[in-house]
Coordinates of C-alpha atoms and ligand atoms in Angstrom, one line a residue:
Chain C
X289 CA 86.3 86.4 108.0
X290 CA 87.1 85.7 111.4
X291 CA 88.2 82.3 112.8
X292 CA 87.3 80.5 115.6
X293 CA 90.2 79.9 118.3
X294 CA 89.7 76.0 117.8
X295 CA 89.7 76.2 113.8
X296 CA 92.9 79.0 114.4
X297 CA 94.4 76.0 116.9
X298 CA 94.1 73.0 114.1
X299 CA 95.3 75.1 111.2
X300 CA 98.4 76.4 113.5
X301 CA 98.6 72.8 114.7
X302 CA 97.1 70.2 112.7
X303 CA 97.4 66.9 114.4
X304 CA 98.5 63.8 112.6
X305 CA 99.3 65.3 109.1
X306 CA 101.0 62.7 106.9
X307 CA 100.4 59.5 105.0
X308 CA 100.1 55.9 106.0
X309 CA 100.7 52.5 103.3
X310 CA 97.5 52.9 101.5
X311 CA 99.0 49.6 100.1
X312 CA 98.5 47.8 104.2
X313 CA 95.5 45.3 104.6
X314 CA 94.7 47.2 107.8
X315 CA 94.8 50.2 106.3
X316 CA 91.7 52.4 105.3
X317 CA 92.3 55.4 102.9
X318 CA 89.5 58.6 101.8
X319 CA 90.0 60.9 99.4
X320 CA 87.2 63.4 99.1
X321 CA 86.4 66.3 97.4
X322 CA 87.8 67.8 94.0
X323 CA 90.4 70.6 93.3
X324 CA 87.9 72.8 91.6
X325 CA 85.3 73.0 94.4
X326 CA 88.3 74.1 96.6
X327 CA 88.3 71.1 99.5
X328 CA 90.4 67.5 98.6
X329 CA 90.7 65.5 102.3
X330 CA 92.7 62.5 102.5
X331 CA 92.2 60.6 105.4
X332 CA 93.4 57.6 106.4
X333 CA 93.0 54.8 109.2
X334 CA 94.6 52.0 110.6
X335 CA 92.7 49.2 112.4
X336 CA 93.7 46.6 114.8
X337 CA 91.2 44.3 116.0
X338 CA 88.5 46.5 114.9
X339 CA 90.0 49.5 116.7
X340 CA 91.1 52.5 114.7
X341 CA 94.5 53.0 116.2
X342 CA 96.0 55.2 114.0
X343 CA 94.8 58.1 112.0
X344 CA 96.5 60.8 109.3
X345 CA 95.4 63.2 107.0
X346 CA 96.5 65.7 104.4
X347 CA 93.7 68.3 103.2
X348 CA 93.8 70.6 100.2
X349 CA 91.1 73.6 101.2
X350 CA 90.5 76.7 103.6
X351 CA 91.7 76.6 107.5
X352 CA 88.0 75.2 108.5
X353 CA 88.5 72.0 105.9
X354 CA 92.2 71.5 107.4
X355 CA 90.5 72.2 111.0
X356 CA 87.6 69.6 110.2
X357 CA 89.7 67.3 109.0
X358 CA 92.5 67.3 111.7
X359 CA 90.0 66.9 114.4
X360 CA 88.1 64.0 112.8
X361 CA 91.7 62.1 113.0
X362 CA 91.8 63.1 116.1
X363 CA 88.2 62.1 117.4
X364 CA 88.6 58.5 115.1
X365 CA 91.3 57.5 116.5
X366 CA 91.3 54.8 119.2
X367 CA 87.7 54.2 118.5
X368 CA 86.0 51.7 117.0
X369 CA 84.8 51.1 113.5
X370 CA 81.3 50.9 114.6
X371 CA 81.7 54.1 117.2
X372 CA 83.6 56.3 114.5
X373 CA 80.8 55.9 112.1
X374 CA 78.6 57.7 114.4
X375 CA 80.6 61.0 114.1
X376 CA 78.3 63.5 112.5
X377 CA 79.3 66.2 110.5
X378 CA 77.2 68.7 112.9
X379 CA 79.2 67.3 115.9
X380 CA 82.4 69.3 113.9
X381 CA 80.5 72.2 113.7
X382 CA 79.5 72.7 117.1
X383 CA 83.2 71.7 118.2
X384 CA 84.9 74.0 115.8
X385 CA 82.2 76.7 115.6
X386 CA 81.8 76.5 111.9
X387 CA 79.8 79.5 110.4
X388 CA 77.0 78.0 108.1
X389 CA 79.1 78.9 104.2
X390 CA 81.7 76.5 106.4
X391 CA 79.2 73.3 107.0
X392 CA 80.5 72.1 103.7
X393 CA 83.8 71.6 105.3
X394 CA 82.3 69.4 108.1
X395 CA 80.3 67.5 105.8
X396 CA 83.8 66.1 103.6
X397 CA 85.1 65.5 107.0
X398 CA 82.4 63.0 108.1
X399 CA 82.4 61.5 104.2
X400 CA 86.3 61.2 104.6
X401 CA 85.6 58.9 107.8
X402 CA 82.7 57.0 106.5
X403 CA 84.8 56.3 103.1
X404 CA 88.2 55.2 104.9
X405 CA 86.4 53.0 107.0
X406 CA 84.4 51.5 104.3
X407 CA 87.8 51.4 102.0
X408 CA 89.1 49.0 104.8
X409 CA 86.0 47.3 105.1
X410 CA 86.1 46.5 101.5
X411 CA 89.8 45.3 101.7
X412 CA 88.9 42.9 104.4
X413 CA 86.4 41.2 102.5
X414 CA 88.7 40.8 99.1
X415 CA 91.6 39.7 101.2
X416 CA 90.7 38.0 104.4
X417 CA 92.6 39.1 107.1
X418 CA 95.5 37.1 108.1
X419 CA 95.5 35.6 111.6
X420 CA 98.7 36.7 113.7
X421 CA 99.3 35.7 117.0
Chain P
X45 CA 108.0 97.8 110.0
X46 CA 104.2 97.9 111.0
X47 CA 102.0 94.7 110.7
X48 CA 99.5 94.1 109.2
X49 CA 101.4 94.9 105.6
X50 CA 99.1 96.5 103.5
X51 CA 99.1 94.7 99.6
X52 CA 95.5 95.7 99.0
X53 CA 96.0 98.5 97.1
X54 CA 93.7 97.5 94.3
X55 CA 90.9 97.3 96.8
X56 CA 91.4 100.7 98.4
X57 CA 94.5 103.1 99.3
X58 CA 95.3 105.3 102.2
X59 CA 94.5 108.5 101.9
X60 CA 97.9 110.5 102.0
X61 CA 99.0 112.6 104.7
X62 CA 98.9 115.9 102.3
X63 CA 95.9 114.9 100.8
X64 CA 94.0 114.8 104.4
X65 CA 95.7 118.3 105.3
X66 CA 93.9 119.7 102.1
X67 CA 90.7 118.3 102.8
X68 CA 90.1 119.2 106.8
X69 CA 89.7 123.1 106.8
X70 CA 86.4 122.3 104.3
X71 CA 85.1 120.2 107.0
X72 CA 85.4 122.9 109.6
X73 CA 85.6 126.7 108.7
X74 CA 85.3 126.5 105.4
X75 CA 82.7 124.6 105.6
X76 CA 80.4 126.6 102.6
X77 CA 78.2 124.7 100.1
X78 CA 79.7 125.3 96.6
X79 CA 76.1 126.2 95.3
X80 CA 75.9 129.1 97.5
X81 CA 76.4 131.4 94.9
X82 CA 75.9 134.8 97.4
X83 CA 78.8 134.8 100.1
X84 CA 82.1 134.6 100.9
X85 CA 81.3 130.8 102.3
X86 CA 80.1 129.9 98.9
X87 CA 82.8 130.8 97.0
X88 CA 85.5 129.6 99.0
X89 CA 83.9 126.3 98.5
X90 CA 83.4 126.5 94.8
X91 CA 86.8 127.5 94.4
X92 CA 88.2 124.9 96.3
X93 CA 86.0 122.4 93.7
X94 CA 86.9 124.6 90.7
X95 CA 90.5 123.8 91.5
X96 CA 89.8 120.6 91.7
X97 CA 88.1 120.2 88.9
X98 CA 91.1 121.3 86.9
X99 CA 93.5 118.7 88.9
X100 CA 91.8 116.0 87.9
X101 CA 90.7 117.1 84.5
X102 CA 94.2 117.4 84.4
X103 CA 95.6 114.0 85.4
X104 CA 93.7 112.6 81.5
X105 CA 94.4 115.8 79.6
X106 CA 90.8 116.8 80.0
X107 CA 89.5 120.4 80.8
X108 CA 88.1 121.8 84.0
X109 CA 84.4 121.9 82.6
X110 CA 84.6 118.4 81.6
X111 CA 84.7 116.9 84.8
X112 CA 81.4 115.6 86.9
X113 CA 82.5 114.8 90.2
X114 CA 80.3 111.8 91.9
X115 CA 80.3 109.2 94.7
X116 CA 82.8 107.2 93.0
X117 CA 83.8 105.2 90.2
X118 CA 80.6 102.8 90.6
X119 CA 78.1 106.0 89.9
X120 CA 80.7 107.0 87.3
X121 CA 80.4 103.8 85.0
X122 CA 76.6 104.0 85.8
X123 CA 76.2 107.4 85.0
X124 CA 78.2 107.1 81.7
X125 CA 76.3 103.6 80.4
X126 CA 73.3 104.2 81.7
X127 CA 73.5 108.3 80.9
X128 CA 74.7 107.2 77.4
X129 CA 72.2 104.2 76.6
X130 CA 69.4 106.4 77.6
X131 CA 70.4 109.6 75.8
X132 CA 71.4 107.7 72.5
X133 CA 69.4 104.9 72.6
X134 CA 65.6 105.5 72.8
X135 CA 64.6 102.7 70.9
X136 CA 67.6 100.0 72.2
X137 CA 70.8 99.8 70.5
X138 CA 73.7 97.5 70.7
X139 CA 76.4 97.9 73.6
X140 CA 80.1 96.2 73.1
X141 CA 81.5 95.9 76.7
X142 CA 84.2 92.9 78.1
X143 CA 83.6 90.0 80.5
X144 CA 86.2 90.8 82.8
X145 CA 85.1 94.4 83.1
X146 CA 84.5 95.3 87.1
X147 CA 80.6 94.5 88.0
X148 CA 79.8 97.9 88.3
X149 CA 79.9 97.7 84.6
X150 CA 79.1 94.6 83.8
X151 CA 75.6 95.2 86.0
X152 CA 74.2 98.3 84.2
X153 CA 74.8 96.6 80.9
X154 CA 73.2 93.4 82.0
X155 CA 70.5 96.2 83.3
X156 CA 70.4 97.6 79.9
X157 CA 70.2 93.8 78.6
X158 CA 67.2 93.5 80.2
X159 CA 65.7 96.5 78.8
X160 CA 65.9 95.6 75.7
X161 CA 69.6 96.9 74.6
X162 CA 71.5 94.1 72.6
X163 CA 74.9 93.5 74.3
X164 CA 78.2 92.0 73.2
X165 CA 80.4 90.4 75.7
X166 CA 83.8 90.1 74.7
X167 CA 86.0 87.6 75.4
X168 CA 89.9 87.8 76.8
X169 CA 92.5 85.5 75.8
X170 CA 94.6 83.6 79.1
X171 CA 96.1 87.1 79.2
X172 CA 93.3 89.1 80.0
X173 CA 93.9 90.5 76.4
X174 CA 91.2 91.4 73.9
X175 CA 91.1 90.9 70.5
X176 CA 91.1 94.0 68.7
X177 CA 90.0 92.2 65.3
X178 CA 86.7 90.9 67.7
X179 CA 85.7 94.3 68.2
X180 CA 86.2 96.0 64.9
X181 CA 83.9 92.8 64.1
X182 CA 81.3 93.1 66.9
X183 CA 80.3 96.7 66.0
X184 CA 77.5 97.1 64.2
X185 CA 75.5 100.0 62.9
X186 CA 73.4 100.5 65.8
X187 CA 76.2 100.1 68.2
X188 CA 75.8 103.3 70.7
X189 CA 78.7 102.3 73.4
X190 CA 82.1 100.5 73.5
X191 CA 82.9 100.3 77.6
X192 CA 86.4 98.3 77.8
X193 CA 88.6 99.3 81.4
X194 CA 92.5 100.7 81.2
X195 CA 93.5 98.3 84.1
X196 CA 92.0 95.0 85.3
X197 CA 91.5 95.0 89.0
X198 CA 92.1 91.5 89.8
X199 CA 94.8 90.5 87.2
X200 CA 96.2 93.7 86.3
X201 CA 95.8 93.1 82.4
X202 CA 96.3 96.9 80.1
X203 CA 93.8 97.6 77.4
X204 CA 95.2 99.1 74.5
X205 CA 93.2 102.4 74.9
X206 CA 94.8 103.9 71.8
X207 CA 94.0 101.3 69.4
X208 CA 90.3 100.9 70.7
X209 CA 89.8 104.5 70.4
X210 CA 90.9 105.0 67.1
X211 CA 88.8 102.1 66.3
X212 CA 85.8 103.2 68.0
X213 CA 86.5 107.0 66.0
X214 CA 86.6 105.1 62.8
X215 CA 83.1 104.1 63.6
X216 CA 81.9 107.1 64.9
X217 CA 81.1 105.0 68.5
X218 CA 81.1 106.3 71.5
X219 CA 84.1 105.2 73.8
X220 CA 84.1 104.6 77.8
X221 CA 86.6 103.5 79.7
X222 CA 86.4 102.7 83.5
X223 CA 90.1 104.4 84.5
X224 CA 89.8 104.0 87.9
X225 CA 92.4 101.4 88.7
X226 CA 94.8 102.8 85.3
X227 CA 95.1 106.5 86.0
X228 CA 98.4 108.0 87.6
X229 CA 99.9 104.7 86.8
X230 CA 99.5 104.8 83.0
X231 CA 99.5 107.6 80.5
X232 CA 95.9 108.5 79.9
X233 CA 95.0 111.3 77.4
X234 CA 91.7 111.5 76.6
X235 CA 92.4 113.6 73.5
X236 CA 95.1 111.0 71.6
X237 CA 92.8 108.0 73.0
X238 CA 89.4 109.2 71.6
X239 CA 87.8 108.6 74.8
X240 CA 84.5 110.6 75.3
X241 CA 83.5 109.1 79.0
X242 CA 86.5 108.3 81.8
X243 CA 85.5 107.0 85.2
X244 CA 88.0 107.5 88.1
X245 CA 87.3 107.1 91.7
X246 CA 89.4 109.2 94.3
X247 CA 89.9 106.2 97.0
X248 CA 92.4 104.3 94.3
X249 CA 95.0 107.5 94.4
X250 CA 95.2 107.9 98.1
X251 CA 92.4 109.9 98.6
X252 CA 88.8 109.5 100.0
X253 CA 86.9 107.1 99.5
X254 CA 82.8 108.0 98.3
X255 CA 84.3 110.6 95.4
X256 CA 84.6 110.5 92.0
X257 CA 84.6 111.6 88.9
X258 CA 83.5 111.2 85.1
X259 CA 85.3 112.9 82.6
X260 CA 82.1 114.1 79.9
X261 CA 84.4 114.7 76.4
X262 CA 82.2 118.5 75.6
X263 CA 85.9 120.2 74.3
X264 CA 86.0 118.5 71.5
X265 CA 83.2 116.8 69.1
X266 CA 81.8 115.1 68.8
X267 CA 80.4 116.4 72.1
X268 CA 79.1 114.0 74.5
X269 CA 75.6 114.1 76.0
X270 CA 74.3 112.2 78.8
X271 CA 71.3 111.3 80.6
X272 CA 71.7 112.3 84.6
X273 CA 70.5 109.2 86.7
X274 CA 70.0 112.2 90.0
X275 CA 67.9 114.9 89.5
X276 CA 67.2 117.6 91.8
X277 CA 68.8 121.5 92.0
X278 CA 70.6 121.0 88.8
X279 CA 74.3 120.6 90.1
X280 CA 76.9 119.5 87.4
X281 CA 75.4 121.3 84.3
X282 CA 72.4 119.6 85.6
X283 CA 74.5 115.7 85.0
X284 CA 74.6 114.6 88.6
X285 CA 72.3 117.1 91.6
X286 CA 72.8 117.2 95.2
X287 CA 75.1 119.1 97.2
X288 CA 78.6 118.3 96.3
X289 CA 81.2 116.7 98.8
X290 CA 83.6 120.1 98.9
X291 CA 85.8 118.0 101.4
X292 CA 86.0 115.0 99.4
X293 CA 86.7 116.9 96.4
X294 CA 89.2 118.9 97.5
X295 CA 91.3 116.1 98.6
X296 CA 90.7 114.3 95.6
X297 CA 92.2 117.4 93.3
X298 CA 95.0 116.7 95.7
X299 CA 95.2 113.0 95.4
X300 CA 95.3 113.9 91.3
X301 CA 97.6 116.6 91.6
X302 CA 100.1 115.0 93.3
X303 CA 100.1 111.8 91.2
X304 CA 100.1 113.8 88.3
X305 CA 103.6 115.0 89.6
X306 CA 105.1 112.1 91.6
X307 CA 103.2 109.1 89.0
X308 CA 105.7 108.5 86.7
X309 CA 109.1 108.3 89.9
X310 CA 106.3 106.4 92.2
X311 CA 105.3 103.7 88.8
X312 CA 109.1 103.2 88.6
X313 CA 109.7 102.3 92.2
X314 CA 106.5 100.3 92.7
X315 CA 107.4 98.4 89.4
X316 CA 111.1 97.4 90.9
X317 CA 109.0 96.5 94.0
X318 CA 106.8 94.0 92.1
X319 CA 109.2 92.3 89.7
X320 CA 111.3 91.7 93.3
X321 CA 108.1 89.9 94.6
X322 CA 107.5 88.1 91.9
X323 CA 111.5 87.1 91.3
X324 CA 112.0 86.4 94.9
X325 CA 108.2 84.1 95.4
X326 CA 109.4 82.5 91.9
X327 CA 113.1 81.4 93.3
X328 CA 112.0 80.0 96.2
X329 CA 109.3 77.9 95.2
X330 CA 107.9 76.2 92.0
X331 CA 104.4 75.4 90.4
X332 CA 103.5 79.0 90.3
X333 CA 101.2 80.7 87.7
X334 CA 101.0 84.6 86.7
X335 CA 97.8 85.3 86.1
X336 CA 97.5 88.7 83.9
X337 CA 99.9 89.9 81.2
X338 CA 103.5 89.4 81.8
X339 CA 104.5 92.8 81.0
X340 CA 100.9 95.0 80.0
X341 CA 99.7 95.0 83.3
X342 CA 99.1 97.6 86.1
X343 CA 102.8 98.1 88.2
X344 CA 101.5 97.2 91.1
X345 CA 99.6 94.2 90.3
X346 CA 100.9 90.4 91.0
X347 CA 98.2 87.9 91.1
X348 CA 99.4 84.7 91.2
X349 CA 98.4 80.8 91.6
X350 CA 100.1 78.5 94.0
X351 CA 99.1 75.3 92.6
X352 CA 97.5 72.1 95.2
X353 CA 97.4 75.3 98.2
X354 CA 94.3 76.7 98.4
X355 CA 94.4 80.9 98.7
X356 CA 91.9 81.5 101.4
X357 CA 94.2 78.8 103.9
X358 CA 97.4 80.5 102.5
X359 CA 95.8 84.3 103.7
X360 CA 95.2 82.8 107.1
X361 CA 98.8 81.7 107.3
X362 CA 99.6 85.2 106.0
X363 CA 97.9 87.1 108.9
X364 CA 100.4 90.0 108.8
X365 CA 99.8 90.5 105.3
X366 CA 96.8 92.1 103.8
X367 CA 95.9 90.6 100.3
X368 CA 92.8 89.1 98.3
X369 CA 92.8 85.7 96.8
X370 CA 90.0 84.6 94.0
X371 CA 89.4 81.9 96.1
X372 CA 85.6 81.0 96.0
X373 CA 86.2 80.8 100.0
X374 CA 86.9 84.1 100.5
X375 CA 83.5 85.5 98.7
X376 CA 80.4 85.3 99.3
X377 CA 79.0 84.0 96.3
X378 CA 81.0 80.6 96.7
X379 CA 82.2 81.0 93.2
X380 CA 85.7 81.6 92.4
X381 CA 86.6 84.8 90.4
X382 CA 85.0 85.3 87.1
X383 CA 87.6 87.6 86.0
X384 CA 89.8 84.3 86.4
X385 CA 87.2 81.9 84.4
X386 CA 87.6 84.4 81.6
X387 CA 90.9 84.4 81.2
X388 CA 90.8 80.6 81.3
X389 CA 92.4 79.8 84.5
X390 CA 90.9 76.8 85.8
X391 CA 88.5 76.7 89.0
X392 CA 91.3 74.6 90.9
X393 CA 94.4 77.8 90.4
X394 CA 91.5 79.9 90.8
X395 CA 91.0 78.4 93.6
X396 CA 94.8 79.1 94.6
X397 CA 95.5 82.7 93.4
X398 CA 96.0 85.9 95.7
X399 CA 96.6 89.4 94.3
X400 CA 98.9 91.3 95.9
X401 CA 98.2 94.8 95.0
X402 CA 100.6 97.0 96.0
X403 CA 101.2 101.1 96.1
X404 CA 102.8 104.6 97.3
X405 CA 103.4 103.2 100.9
X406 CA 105.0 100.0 100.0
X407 CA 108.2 99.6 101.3
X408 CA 111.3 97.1 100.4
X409 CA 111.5 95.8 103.8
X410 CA 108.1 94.7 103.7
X411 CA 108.5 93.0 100.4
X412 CA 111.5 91.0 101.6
X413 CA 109.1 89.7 104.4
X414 CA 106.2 88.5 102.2
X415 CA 108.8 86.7 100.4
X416 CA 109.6 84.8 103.2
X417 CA 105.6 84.8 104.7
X418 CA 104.5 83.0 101.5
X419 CA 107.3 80.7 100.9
X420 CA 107.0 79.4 104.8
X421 CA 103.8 79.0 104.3
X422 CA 102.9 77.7 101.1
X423 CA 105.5 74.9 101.7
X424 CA 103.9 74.0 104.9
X425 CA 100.8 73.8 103.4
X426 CA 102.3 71.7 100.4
X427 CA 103.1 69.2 102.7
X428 CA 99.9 68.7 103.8
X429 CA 98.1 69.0 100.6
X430 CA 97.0 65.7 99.4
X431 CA 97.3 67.3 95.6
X432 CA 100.9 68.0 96.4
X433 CA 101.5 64.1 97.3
X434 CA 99.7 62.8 94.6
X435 CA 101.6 65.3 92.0
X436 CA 104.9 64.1 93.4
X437 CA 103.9 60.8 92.9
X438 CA 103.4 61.8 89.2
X439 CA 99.5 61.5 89.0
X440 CA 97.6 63.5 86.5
X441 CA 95.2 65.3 89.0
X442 CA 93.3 66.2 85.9
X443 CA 92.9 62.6 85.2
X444 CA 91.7 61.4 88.8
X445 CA 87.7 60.8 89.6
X446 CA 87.3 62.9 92.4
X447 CA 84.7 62.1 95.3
X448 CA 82.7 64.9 95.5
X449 CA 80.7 65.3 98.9
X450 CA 77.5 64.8 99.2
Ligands
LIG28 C1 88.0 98.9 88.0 C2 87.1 99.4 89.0 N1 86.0 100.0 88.7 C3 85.1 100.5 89.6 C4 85.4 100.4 91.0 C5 84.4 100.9 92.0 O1 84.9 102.1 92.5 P1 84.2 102.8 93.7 O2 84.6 102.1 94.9 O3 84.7 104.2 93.7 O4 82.7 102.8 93.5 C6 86.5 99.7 91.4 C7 86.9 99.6 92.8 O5 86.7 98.5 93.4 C8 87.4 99.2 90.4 O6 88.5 98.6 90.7

């Protein structure tokens, strides 16, 4: 199968691989997918003031489901809640020039968004959020 | 060293230098077709397939006259289950064959299946074994074919050809076995095995691909009769028409002839080469299955799961090394391999495995460096593998809910 130059870039490069404190009130965490359909995506956010400011990920799956998932960190960050939920899985296609077996791929990527955000959501409404400053 | 490195030997083989030498006069001056039975053109051709004929008859223990050459080892398993179901078994019968079994076996007795032929698929244990005890059970009275492989393609796994001949003489069945990843790299002999159909394909010991051959047992009894699935000018003893593929052939009585001599040295040094793989991928890094028999398997087959990295993202870091994973991703079918489900692997290592196949040009120096290719890569994919994390952390991924898309 033959890559794209974009998915080639992510899976040489992925931006903002690693973990933030899933623990953190302002922070969001997705994992989707399951080890036996071949694609887990972690993906996790951190808000301030309603702004996604931060953005990591670790992905389990073939170079398109790493390249989906770097670039939705990527796109999500420094956007806001309300913005980042209007990333559609087809806008990762076009950008990566998925083949259509790959759409899958793009489709966990927009779950893992829609997920972290609505993991932190959740959070905010258990444990209002504490006033600082 | 050259890059790409070729580890695909299961897939196909180069053809060898002295095997192309061999072939090329029959594609220019000699080009005659074998039939031609009234000049000289003819009969250089036909003797360049009667000496092939006895080369690879030769490299099972089987005669000249037994040998049907074909388009390869897909026509060969069709023409022998097919040939033999339709000869023996006017009114059905019952067919004993394997799940792991390459599909160009599997599909003509699922074709047969659907005519009407009752077929038993026989499991493997996580070793890609058999149980010899299940067949002796399975066969019945009207049982026309046993059709169990010498070598698994994607795992490697030996059958015990011996045993399941003599069990398959006891009865009086009819034995097949699809050779074409086994011969030159294990002792075949059709005589001690009791085999009365052997498929081979030329392409698998370095010659060309689009010939092969199946061995027909008519030296000794009980002789074995065959439907053809071509018919035309009668070519074959009338078992397979249309003009025969003198160039092909020829290098394929090559290919046989000179594994037949070098087999047993080249076995040796592609065995040292594998168990250095394996030891070296196995030192360097940890949570790593075999999949296959530890020690009955094919020398040049390692085919191994790297757990939480998924095998089509670990081939696209490996881009100087040619190998196949049973990753679902990297077929078309979106299913990983079946030959994996049957020995009980689980979707998720399945998900993980590559075979690396490898064979006659196979060098040390390039072993050394897909040591170091898959343990730089691998870890760097670890560390982005959410699976990895979550294993270090010392969660049960067995026991987690997983999200699935939707
Ligand atoms: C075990 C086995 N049987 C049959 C075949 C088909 O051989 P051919 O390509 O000659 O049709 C292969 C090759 O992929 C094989 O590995």
């Amino acid at each position: 199968m033959a890559y794209s130059d974009k998915v080639i870039d992510h899976y040489n490069n992925p931006r903002n691989v690693g973990a933030l404190d899933k623990s953190s009130a302002d922070v969001g965490t997705a994992v989707v997918g399951a080890p036996e359909c071949g694609d887990v995506m972690k993906l996790q956010i951190k808000v301030e003031e309603g702004k996604i400011v931060d953005a990591k990920f670790k992905t389990f799956g073939c170079g398109s489901a790493i390249a989906s998932s770097s670039l939705a960190t990527e796109w999500v960050k420094g956007k806001s809640l309300d913005e980042a939920l209007q990333i559609k899985n087809m806008d990762i296609v076009e950008e990566l020039a998925l083949p259509p077996v790959k759409i899958h791929c793009s489709v966990l990527a927009e779950d893992a968004i829609k997920s972290a955000i609505a993991d932190y959501k959740s959070k905010q409404g258990a444990q209002p959020q504490e006033k600082t400053g | 060293m050259k890059t790409p490195i070729y580890l695909d030997n299961h897939a196909t083989t180069p053809v060898d230098p002295r095997v192309l030498e061999v072939m090329l006069p029959y594609f220019t001056h000699k080009f005659g077709n074998a039939a031609s039975r009234n000049h000289a053109f003819g009969w250089e051709a036909e003797e360049a397939v009667d000496r092939a004929r006895q080369q690879v008859g030769a490299l099972v223990g089987a005669d000249a006259k037994e040998i049907i050459f074909t388009s390869g080892a897909t026509e060969s398993n069709n023409l022998a289950i097919l040939g033999a179901a339709q000869f023996l078994g006017e009114n059905g019968g019952h067919i004993i064959t394997c799940r792991t079994e390459h599909k160009a076996v599997l599909d003509p007795a699922r074709y047969l299946e659907s005519k009407g032929f009752r077929v038993t698929w026989l499991g493997v244990d996580a070793n890609g074994s058999i149980s010899l005890e299940e067949l002796e059970r399975a066969m019945t009275p009207d049982t026309l074919l046993v059709s169990l492989m010498a070598a698994n393609n994607e795992v490697g796994t030996l059958h015990p050809l011996e045993e399941i001949g003599k069990i398959c003489a006891d009865k009086n069945v009819l034995f097949h076995t699809d050779a074409t990843q086994g011969v030159g790299h294990m002792n075949i002999d059709v005589a001690r095995m009791n085999i009365g159909l052997l498929s081979m394909s030329a392409h698998k010991i370095y010659g060309p691909k689009g010939v092969g051959a199946l061995y027909v047992r008519r030296r000794r009894k009980p002789r074995v009769k065959l439907s053809p699935l071509l018919h035309g000018g009668g070519h074959e003893w009338g078992l397979r028409s249309g003009t025969l593929n003198v160039p092909g052939i020829a290098g394929f009585g090559e290919a046989a002839r000179l594994i037949s001599a070098e087999g047993q040295a080249e076995t040796q040094r592609i065995l040292a080469l594998r168990e250095r793989l394996h030891q070296g991928i196995t030192e360097r890094l940890g949570h790593i299955k075999l999949n296959g028999h530890p020690t009955l398997r094919h020398p040049g087959n390692l085919n191994l799961s790297f757990a939480y990295v998924e095998g089509e993202s670990l081939l696209m870091g490996m881009d100087d090394v040619a190998v196949s994973s049973g990753s679902a991703c990297t077929s078309a079918s979106l299913e990983p391999s079946y030959v994996l489900r049957a020995l009980g692997v689980g979707d998720d290592l399945a998900h993980s495995s590559i075979r690396f196949g490898l064979g006659r040009f196979t060098t040390q120096q390039e072993i050394d460096h897909v040591i170091q290719r898959v343990t730089a890569v691998v870890n760097r994919l670890r560390e982005m593998s959410p699976l990895y994390e979550m294993a270090q952390e010392g969660i049960d991924l067995s026991k987690v809910k997983w999200q699935q898309a939707h």
